[in-house]
Amino acid sequence: MKKLFIVLGLLLVVTLSFAALGFKVGVVTGTVSQGEDEYRGAENVIAKYGKEIIHVTYPDKFMQEQETTIARIVELAYDPMVKAIVICQGVPGTVSAIRRVKEFRPDMIFVVGVPHEDPEVVGPVADVSFQTDDLGRGVTIIDLAYSMGAKRFIHYSFPRHMSYKLLAERRDIMEKRCKELGIEFIFVSAPDPLGEQGLTGAQQFILEDVPRQIAKYGKDTAFFSTNCGMQEPLQKAILQHGGIYPEPCCPSPTHGFPGSLGIAIPPEKKGDINYILKAVNGKIVELGGAGRFATWPIPINMVFVEAGVELAVGLVKKTVKADDMNDVKAVFDKVISQKVSGYGLKSISKYPDAGNYYLVICDSVIFGKTQF
């Protein structure tokens, strides 16, 4: 009988945890192949809220299939129990989808992480938007590379990404900061993973070009790419041939890592960021990369999804305000500290004239130097 009460008690706890909201939240992310951190973030909020989270993914070829992305977002809004929709990444088509939904659900709350469209376009239609502070990172990434011994900085990108306002402005800031520190800035045009060669062709280019650049410029060369799919081959090539890797495009200990290192994370440890940080650190040190690889201590896009859901819930319940930076920071700090103790946001600011469009930066960890 005692065991029966324990089982019933556990079932009640699970039921209550899954029924805590009284409404549903839609979550839209990429697939594992396009953005594993966002996808895992969606899995985490499903584990917390159960069936009150409806998770859908946008197409891998989202540039060519914007109408599919729009349709999936709009379909979520047809469910009257859905009171908020969290989208990360906010790929092209997101703004059009929000506008369509607002026509018949003006009360719908929208939270958008990593918008691909300009802040002035996204900000007025979304209730809250957030992005890594790309402009601020234009300085912090270069400063970090400099502190790691970089004498040159190679920036890989392609025309589609350079058409994004923040990415283009960051590139200019990086070049300016390099000049101030006496670092040679080199822009290298890489194949677009959404182009004819596909992701495979873009990755092969990185694997072949990194050793060429190191042979030309030496091992005190730092590398950075604006594309998620290029991170793993970039890390592999740098580790094999030398070079410096100050930060992924989407700062995270799981972005490229640990796949680039051949580390198999046990299923029960997939959400354990402390375990992953230690595993990545140990392998990089073992392979001679100590002090030459860095990242943020948490998967920021995963945090965007999870903090986005918590903000959306607070906005629906009216316990937080979208325009209150302290409210937003408190949510982020809580989510981050639950993953990695002792860390939170290093800075948070608003993009000017773009509504509640927040820009965030975290501290960096340098593998082989930071204590885990």
PDB file of N, CA and C in Angstrom, residues 214-260:
ATOM      1  N   ILE A 214      46.850  28.380 -42.835  1.00  0.00           N
ATOM      2  CA  ILE A 214      47.860  28.226 -41.789  1.00  0.00           C
ATOM      3  C   ILE A 214      49.250  28.105 -42.406  1.00  0.00           C
ATOM      4  N   ALA A 215      49.333  27.389 -43.524  1.00  0.00           N
ATOM      5  CA  ALA A 215      50.626  27.278 -44.221  1.00  0.00           C
ATOM      6  C   ALA A 215      51.094  28.649 -44.700  1.00  0.00           C
ATOM      7  N   LYS A 216      50.145  29.500 -45.055  1.00  0.00           N
ATOM      8  CA  LYS A 216      50.483  30.830 -45.572  1.00  0.00           C
ATOM      9  C   LYS A 216      50.792  31.823 -44.456  1.00  0.00           C
ATOM     10  N   TYR A 217      49.965  31.806 -43.393  1.00  0.00           N
ATOM     11  CA  TYR A 217      50.062  32.847 -42.374  1.00  0.00           C
ATOM     12  C   TYR A 217      50.648  32.377 -41.043  1.00  0.00           C
ATOM     13  N   GLY A 218      50.702  31.077 -40.802  1.00  0.00           N
ATOM     14  CA  GLY A 218      51.230  30.579 -39.538  1.00  0.00           C
ATOM     15  C   GLY A 218      50.137  30.209 -38.546  1.00  0.00           C
ATOM     16  N   LYS A 219      50.567  29.588 -37.446  1.00  0.00           N
ATOM     17  CA  LYS A 219      49.613  29.051 -36.471  1.00  0.00           C
ATOM     18  C   LYS A 219      49.041  30.093 -35.527  1.00  0.00           C
ATOM     19  N   ASP A 220      49.582  31.309 -35.549  1.00  0.00           N
ATOM     20  CA  ASP A 220      49.011  32.370 -34.723  1.00  0.00           C
ATOM     21  C   ASP A 220      47.901  33.097 -35.472  1.00  0.00           C
ATOM     22  N   THR A 221      47.135  32.312 -36.220  1.00  0.00           N
ATOM     23  CA  THR A 221      46.004  32.831 -36.999  1.00  0.00           C
ATOM     24  C   THR A 221      44.710  32.364 -36.353  1.00  0.00           C
ATOM     25  N   ALA A 222      43.814  33.295 -36.065  1.00  0.00           N
ATOM     26  CA  ALA A 222      42.501  32.956 -35.500  1.00  0.00           C
ATOM     27  C   ALA A 222      41.486  32.849 -36.627  1.00  0.00           C
ATOM     28  N   PHE A 223      40.529  31.941 -36.450  1.00  0.00           N
ATOM     29  CA  PHE A 223      39.513  31.692 -37.473  1.00  0.00           C
ATOM     30  C   PHE A 223      38.118  31.874 -36.885  1.00  0.00           C
ATOM     31  N   PHE A 224      37.228  32.426 -37.720  1.00  0.00           N
ATOM     32  CA  PHE A 224      35.838  32.624 -37.318  1.00  0.00           C
ATOM     33  C   PHE A 224      34.954  32.448 -38.546  1.00  0.00           C
ATOM     34  N   SER A 225      33.830  31.758 -38.382  1.00  0.00           N
ATOM     35  CA  SER A 225      32.865  31.585 -39.471  1.00  0.00           C
ATOM     36  C   SER A 225      31.481  31.988 -38.996  1.00  0.00           C
ATOM     37  N   THR A 226      30.703  32.607 -39.867  1.00  0.00           N
ATOM     38  CA  THR A 226      29.352  33.042 -39.511  1.00  0.00           C
ATOM     39  C   THR A 226      28.320  31.928 -39.609  1.00  0.00           C
ATOM     40  N   ASN A 227      28.722  30.744 -40.085  1.00  0.00           N
ATOM     41  CA  ASN A 227      27.756  29.673 -40.361  1.00  0.00           C
ATOM     42  C   ASN A 227      27.854  28.526 -39.369  1.00  0.00           C
ATOM     43  N   CYS A 228      26.688  28.054 -38.908  1.00  0.00           N
ATOM     44  CA  CYS A 228      26.638  26.967 -37.919  1.00  0.00           C
ATOM     45  C   CYS A 228      27.251  25.677 -38.455  1.00  0.00           C
ATOM     46  N   GLY A 229      26.906  25.309 -39.686  1.00  0.00           N
ATOM     47  CA  GLY A 229      27.350  24.038 -40.243  1.00  0.00           C
ATOM     48  C   GLY A 229      28.840  23.961 -40.490  1.00  0.00           C
ATOM     49  N   MET A 230      29.523  25.107 -40.475  1.00  0.00           N
ATOM     50  CA  MET A 230      30.967  25.122 -40.708  1.00  0.00           C
ATOM     51  C   MET A 230      31.787  24.941 -39.429  1.00  0.00           C
ATOM     52  N   GLN A 231      31.138  24.991 -38.280  1.00  0.00           N
ATOM     53  CA  GLN A 231      31.890  24.991 -37.024  1.00  0.00           C
ATOM     54  C   GLN A 231      32.649  23.687 -36.779  1.00  0.00           C
ATOM     55  N   GLU A 232      32.009  22.567 -37.013  1.00  0.00           N
ATOM     56  CA  GLU A 232      32.679  21.291 -36.741  1.00  0.00           C
ATOM     57  C   GLU A 232      33.915  21.085 -37.615  1.00  0.00           C
ATOM     58  N   PRO A 233      33.820  21.262 -38.948  1.00  0.00           N
ATOM     59  CA  PRO A 233      35.041  21.112 -39.745  1.00  0.00           C
ATOM     60  C   PRO A 233      36.092  22.171 -39.414  1.00  0.00           C
ATOM     61  N   LEU A 234      35.663  23.364 -39.033  1.00  0.00           N
ATOM     62  CA  LEU A 234      36.609  24.417 -38.671  1.00  0.00           C
ATOM     63  C   LEU A 234      37.389  24.015 -37.420  1.00  0.00           C
ATOM     64  N   GLN A 235      36.696  23.503 -36.434  1.00  0.00           N
ATOM     65  CA  GLN A 235      37.363  23.055 -35.212  1.00  0.00           C
ATOM     66  C   GLN A 235      38.309  21.894 -35.495  1.00  0.00           C
ATOM     67  N   LYS A 236      37.860  20.945 -36.301  1.00  0.00           N
ATOM     68  CA  LYS A 236      38.704  19.793 -36.644  1.00  0.00           C
ATOM     69  C   LYS A 236      39.991  20.240 -37.334  1.00  0.00           C
ATOM     70  N   ALA A 237      39.850  21.128 -38.319  1.00  0.00           N
ATOM     71  CA  ALA A 237      41.010  21.563 -39.102  1.00  0.00           C
ATOM     72  C   ALA A 237      41.991  22.357 -38.255  1.00  0.00           C
ATOM     73  N   ILE A 238      41.474  23.207 -37.384  1.00  0.00           N
ATOM     74  CA  ILE A 238      42.356  24.002 -36.525  1.00  0.00           C
ATOM     75  C   ILE A 238      43.090  23.094 -35.543  1.00  0.00           C
ATOM     76  N   LEU A 239      42.386  22.149 -34.984  1.00  0.00           N
ATOM     77  CA  LEU A 239      43.015  21.246 -34.027  1.00  0.00           C
ATOM     78  C   LEU A 239      44.099  20.401 -34.692  1.00  0.00           C
ATOM     79  N   GLN A 240      43.862  20.027 -35.945  1.00  0.00           N
ATOM     80  CA  GLN A 240      44.818  19.184 -36.657  1.00  0.00           C
ATOM     81  C   GLN A 240      46.025  19.968 -37.169  1.00  0.00           C
ATOM     82  N   HIS A 241      45.787  21.187 -37.645  1.00  0.00           N
ATOM     83  CA  HIS A 241      46.856  21.924 -38.319  1.00  0.00           C
ATOM     84  C   HIS A 241      47.395  23.113 -37.518  1.00  0.00           C
ATOM     85  N   GLY A 242      46.735  23.470 -36.446  1.00  0.00           N
ATOM     86  CA  GLY A 242      47.130  24.632 -35.664  1.00  0.00           C
ATOM     87  C   GLY A 242      46.151  25.760 -35.875  1.00  0.00           C
ATOM     88  N   GLY A 243      46.383  26.886 -35.224  1.00  0.00           N
ATOM     89  CA  GLY A 243      45.461  28.003 -35.335  1.00  0.00           C
ATOM     90  C   GLY A 243      44.746  28.246 -34.017  1.00  0.00           C
ATOM     91  N   ILE A 244      43.903  29.278 -34.012  1.00  0.00           N
ATOM     92  CA  ILE A 244      43.193  29.706 -32.805  1.00  0.00           C
ATOM     93  C   ILE A 244      41.707  29.798 -33.115  1.00  0.00           C
ATOM     94  N   TYR A 245      40.892  29.334 -32.197  1.00  0.00           N
ATOM     95  CA  TYR A 245      39.441  29.320 -32.371  1.00  0.00           C
ATOM     96  C   TYR A 245      38.814  30.058 -31.181  1.00  0.00           C
ATOM     97  N   PRO A 246      38.556  31.365 -31.323  1.00  0.00           N
ATOM     98  CA  PRO A 246      38.078  32.135 -30.174  1.00  0.00           C
ATOM     99  C   PRO A 246      36.603  31.942 -29.832  1.00  0.00           C
ATOM    100  N   GLU A 247      35.788  31.589 -30.832  1.00  0.00           N
ATOM    101  CA  GLU A 247      34.357  31.510 -30.537  1.00  0.00           C
ATOM    102  C   GLU A 247      33.571  30.978 -31.733  1.00  0.00           C
ATOM    103  N   PRO A 248      32.573  30.125 -31.492  1.00  0.00           N
ATOM    104  CA  PRO A 248      31.670  29.731 -32.590  1.00  0.00           C
ATOM    105  C   PRO A 248      30.749  30.888 -32.968  1.00  0.00           C
ATOM    106  N   CYS A 249      30.099  30.767 -34.113  1.00  0.00           N
ATOM    107  CA  CYS A 249      29.139  31.794 -34.530  1.00  0.00           C
ATOM    108  C   CYS A 249      28.017  31.921 -33.507  1.00  0.00           C
ATOM    109  N   CYS A 250      27.549  30.778 -33.014  1.00  0.00           N
ATOM    110  CA  CYS A 250      26.558  30.737 -31.936  1.00  0.00           C
ATOM    111  C   CYS A 250      27.276  30.168 -30.718  1.00  0.00           C
ATOM    112  N   PRO A 251      27.773  31.022 -29.831  1.00  0.00           N
ATOM    113  CA  PRO A 251      28.657  30.573 -28.754  1.00  0.00           C
ATOM    114  C   PRO A 251      28.025  29.485 -27.900  1.00  0.00           C
ATOM    115  N   SER A 252      28.721  28.358 -27.774  1.00  0.00           N
ATOM    116  CA  SER A 252      28.160  27.219 -27.054  1.00  0.00           C
ATOM    117  C   SER A 252      29.207  26.122 -26.932  1.00  0.00           C
ATOM    118  N   PRO A 253      29.229  25.393 -25.820  1.00  0.00           N
ATOM    119  CA  PRO A 253      30.124  24.238 -25.703  1.00  0.00           C
ATOM    120  C   PRO A 253      29.635  23.035 -26.493  1.00  0.00           C
ATOM    121  N   THR A 254      28.462  23.162 -27.118  1.00  0.00           N
ATOM    122  CA  THR A 254      27.930  22.064 -27.930  1.00  0.00           C
ATOM    123  C   THR A 254      27.802  22.454 -29.396  1.00  0.00           C
ATOM    124  N   HIS A 255      28.373  23.587 -29.780  1.00  0.00           N
ATOM    125  CA  HIS A 255      28.273  24.033 -31.172  1.00  0.00           C
ATOM    126  C   HIS A 255      29.550  23.631 -31.916  1.00  0.00           C
ATOM    127  N   GLY A 256      29.458  22.537 -32.661  1.00  0.00           N
ATOM    128  CA  GLY A 256      30.660  21.930 -33.251  1.00  0.00           C
ATOM    129  C   GLY A 256      31.247  20.929 -32.281  1.00  0.00           C
ATOM    130  N   PHE A 257      31.577  21.402 -31.093  1.00  0.00           N
ATOM    131  CA  PHE A 257      31.922  20.503 -30.002  1.00  0.00           C
ATOM    132  C   PHE A 257      30.639  19.762 -29.586  1.00  0.00           C
ATOM    133  N   PRO A 258      30.723  18.566 -29.072  1.00  0.00           N
ATOM    134  CA  PRO A 258      31.894  17.705 -28.958  1.00  0.00           C
ATOM    135  C   PRO A 258      32.103  16.801 -30.184  1.00  0.00           C
ATOM    136  N   GLY A 259      31.246  16.972 -31.220  1.00  0.00           N
ATOM    137  CA  GLY A 259      31.346  16.133 -32.414  1.00  0.00           C
ATOM    138  C   GLY A 259      32.685  16.243 -33.104  1.00  0.00           C
ATOM    139  N   SER A 260      33.234  17.471 -33.152  1.00  0.00           N
ATOM    140  CA  SER A 260      34.511  17.674 -33.819  1.00  0.00           C
ATOM    141  C   SER A 260      35.649  16.941 -33.125  1.00  0.00           C
TER     142      SER A 260
END
